Amino acid sequence: MGNSERRLATNVLVIGTGGSGLRAAIELAEEGLDVVAVGKRHRLDAHTALAAGGINAALGTMDPEDSWQQHAADTIQESYHLAHPHTVEIVARGAEQGIRDLER
């Protein structure tokens, strides 16, 4: 059995490869920092376990009429009108790009 220990040098170590960890890693890497992201699952099985039913965005892949406005309206309704409308708008408008960034 060989020694499987490796040493890495990096500017930033992100622990967690769910949506938040990956988004942080993307932002830091785009700023020119060397980033290593470490998760407990295989990279093709990394996910945000607490996102009930997954991550949502209006991509128009299932329904061409899908829009960020409908996504926002659904989010407000599902929050029993407790979500802050301006925050919901920001998240719904940016969700598609966020998904694209995570795919990339």
mmCIF file of C-alpha atoms in Angstrom:
data_model
loop_
_atom_site.group_PDB
_atom_site.id
_atom_site.type_symbol
_atom_site.label_atom_id
_atom_site.label_comp_id
_atom_site.label_asym_id
_atom_site.label_seq_id
_atom_site.Cartn_x
_atom_site.Cartn_y
_atom_site.Cartn_z
ATOM 1 C CA MET A 1 0.000 0.000 0.000
ATOM 2 C CA GLY A 2 1.415 3.371 -1.010
ATOM 3 C CA ASN A 3 1.160 6.613 0.866
ATOM 4 C CA SER A 4 -1.998 8.408 -0.316
ATOM 5 C CA GLU A 5 -1.222 11.600 1.566
ATOM 6 C CA ARG A 6 -0.925 14.703 -0.604
ATOM 7 C CA ARG A 7 -0.098 18.260 0.270
ATOM 8 C CA LEU A 8 -1.848 21.088 -1.503
ATOM 9 C CA ALA A 9 -1.276 24.805 -1.306
ATOM 10 C CA THR A 10 -4.174 27.155 -2.011
ATOM 11 C CA ASN A 11 -5.338 30.663 -1.265
ATOM 12 C CA VAL A 12 -8.762 29.482 -0.114
ATOM 13 C CA LEU A 13 -10.140 26.174 1.124
ATOM 14 C CA VAL A 14 -13.925 25.871 0.799
ATOM 15 C CA ILE A 15 -15.392 23.086 2.911
ATOM 16 C CA GLY A 16 -18.709 21.962 1.461
ATOM 17 C CA THR A 17 -19.653 21.456 -2.163
ATOM 18 C CA GLY A 18 -23.358 22.115 -1.972
ATOM 19 C CA GLY A 19 -24.826 25.168 -3.665
ATOM 20 C CA SER A 20 -23.374 27.699 -1.236
ATOM 21 C CA GLY A 21 -19.896 26.196 -1.161
ATOM 22 C CA LEU A 22 -19.682 25.919 -4.932
ATOM 23 C CA ARG A 23 -21.028 29.437 -5.418
ATOM 24 C CA ALA A 24 -18.413 30.807 -3.002
ATOM 25 C CA ALA A 25 -15.673 28.862 -4.816
ATOM 26 C CA ILE A 26 -16.799 30.198 -8.200
ATOM 27 C CA GLU A 27 -16.831 33.800 -6.975
ATOM 28 C CA LEU A 28 -13.365 33.503 -5.413
ATOM 29 C CA ALA A 29 -11.891 31.747 -8.468
ATOM 30 C CA GLU A 30 -13.287 34.462 -10.741
ATOM 31 C CA GLU A 31 -11.454 36.997 -8.570
ATOM 32 C CA GLY A 32 -8.220 35.192 -9.442
ATOM 33 C CA LEU A 33 -7.707 33.234 -6.223
ATOM 34 C CA ASP A 34 -6.592 29.609 -6.186
ATOM 35 C CA VAL A 35 -9.501 27.671 -4.647
ATOM 36 C CA VAL A 36 -9.874 24.098 -3.474
ATOM 37 C CA ALA A 37 -13.401 22.918 -2.635
ATOM 38 C CA VAL A 38 -13.744 19.782 -0.504
ATOM 39 C CA GLY A 39 -16.958 17.819 -0.043
ATOM 40 C CA LYS A 40 -17.856 14.471 1.449
ATOM 41 C CA ARG A 41 -19.630 13.170 -1.661
ATOM 42 C CA HIS A 42 -18.317 12.248 -5.105
ATOM 43 C CA ARG A 43 -18.166 15.348 -7.321
ATOM 44 C CA LEU A 44 -20.937 14.041 -9.585
ATOM 45 C CA ASP A 45 -23.177 13.429 -6.561
ATOM 46 C CA ALA A 46 -22.607 16.699 -4.691
ATOM 47 C CA HIS A 47 -25.847 18.435 -3.873
ATOM 48 C CA THR A 48 -27.602 20.703 -1.469
ATOM 49 C CA ALA A 49 -29.341 18.115 0.691
ATOM 50 C CA LEU A 50 -31.559 20.651 2.429
ATOM 51 C CA ALA A 51 -32.996 22.062 -0.809
ATOM 52 C CA ALA A 52 -36.398 20.366 -0.633
ATOM 53 C CA GLY A 53 -36.943 18.920 -4.079
ATOM 54 C CA GLY A 54 -33.776 20.485 -5.454
ATOM 55 C CA ILE A 55 -32.847 23.946 -6.613
ATOM 56 C CA ASN A 56 -35.387 25.861 -8.678
ATOM 57 C CA ALA A 57 -34.930 28.317 -11.500
ATOM 58 C CA ALA A 58 -37.014 29.385 -14.481
ATOM 59 C CA LEU A 59 -34.953 27.839 -17.274
ATOM 60 C CA GLY A 60 -37.739 27.394 -19.821
ATOM 61 C CA THR A 61 -36.583 23.817 -20.500
ATOM 62 C CA MET A 62 -39.889 22.155 -19.583
ATOM 63 C CA ASP A 63 -42.273 25.036 -20.250
ATOM 64 C CA PRO A 64 -41.277 27.782 -22.701
ATOM 65 C CA GLU A 65 -43.633 30.147 -20.864
ATOM 66 C CA ASP A 66 -41.637 29.725 -17.644
ATOM 67 C CA SER A 67 -40.270 33.023 -16.351
ATOM 68 C CA TRP A 68 -38.531 34.529 -13.366
ATOM 69 C CA GLN A 69 -41.805 36.377 -12.649
ATOM 70 C CA GLN A 70 -43.698 33.079 -12.336
ATOM 71 C CA HIS A 71 -40.902 31.660 -10.212
ATOM 72 C CA ALA A 72 -41.151 34.713 -7.936
ATOM 73 C CA ALA A 73 -44.940 34.437 -7.703
ATOM 74 C CA ASP A 74 -44.680 30.722 -6.844
ATOM 75 C CA THR A 75 -42.041 31.477 -4.207
ATOM 76 C CA ILE A 76 -44.196 34.169 -2.578
ATOM 77 C CA GLN A 77 -47.196 31.836 -2.543
ATOM 78 C CA GLU A 78 -45.204 28.893 -1.143
ATOM 79 C CA SER A 79 -43.837 31.131 1.619
ATOM 80 C CA TYR A 80 -47.407 31.924 2.697
ATOM 81 C CA HIS A 81 -46.635 35.524 1.684
ATOM 82 C CA LEU A 82 -43.976 35.777 4.403
ATOM 83 C CA ALA A 83 -41.008 36.109 2.013
ATOM 84 C CA HIS A 84 -39.743 39.615 1.355
ATOM 85 C CA PRO A 85 -40.865 40.437 -2.233
ATOM 86 C CA HIS A 86 -37.722 42.400 -3.143
ATOM 87 C CA THR A 87 -35.467 39.553 -1.965
ATOM 88 C CA VAL A 88 -37.588 37.021 -3.871
ATOM 89 C CA GLU A 89 -37.275 39.144 -7.020
ATOM 90 C CA ILE A 90 -33.484 39.294 -6.727
ATOM 91 C CA VAL A 91 -33.224 35.523 -6.196
ATOM 92 C CA ALA A 92 -35.727 34.630 -8.955
ATOM 93 C CA ARG A 93 -34.086 36.991 -11.478
ATOM 94 C CA GLY A 94 -30.626 35.582 -10.741
ATOM 95 C CA ALA A 95 -31.563 31.908 -10.388
ATOM 96 C CA GLU A 96 -30.971 30.948 -14.018
ATOM 97 C CA GLN A 97 -27.465 32.429 -14.049
ATOM 98 C CA GLY A 98 -26.772 30.792 -10.682
ATOM 99 C CA ILE A 99 -27.697 27.388 -12.069
ATOM 100 C CA ARG A 100 -25.584 28.000 -15.181
ATOM 101 C CA ASP A 101 -22.635 28.976 -12.967
ATOM 102 C CA LEU A 102 -22.995 25.809 -10.881
ATOM 103 C CA GLU A 103 -23.211 23.669 -14.030
ATOM 104 C CA ARG A 104 -20.088 25.323 -15.385
#
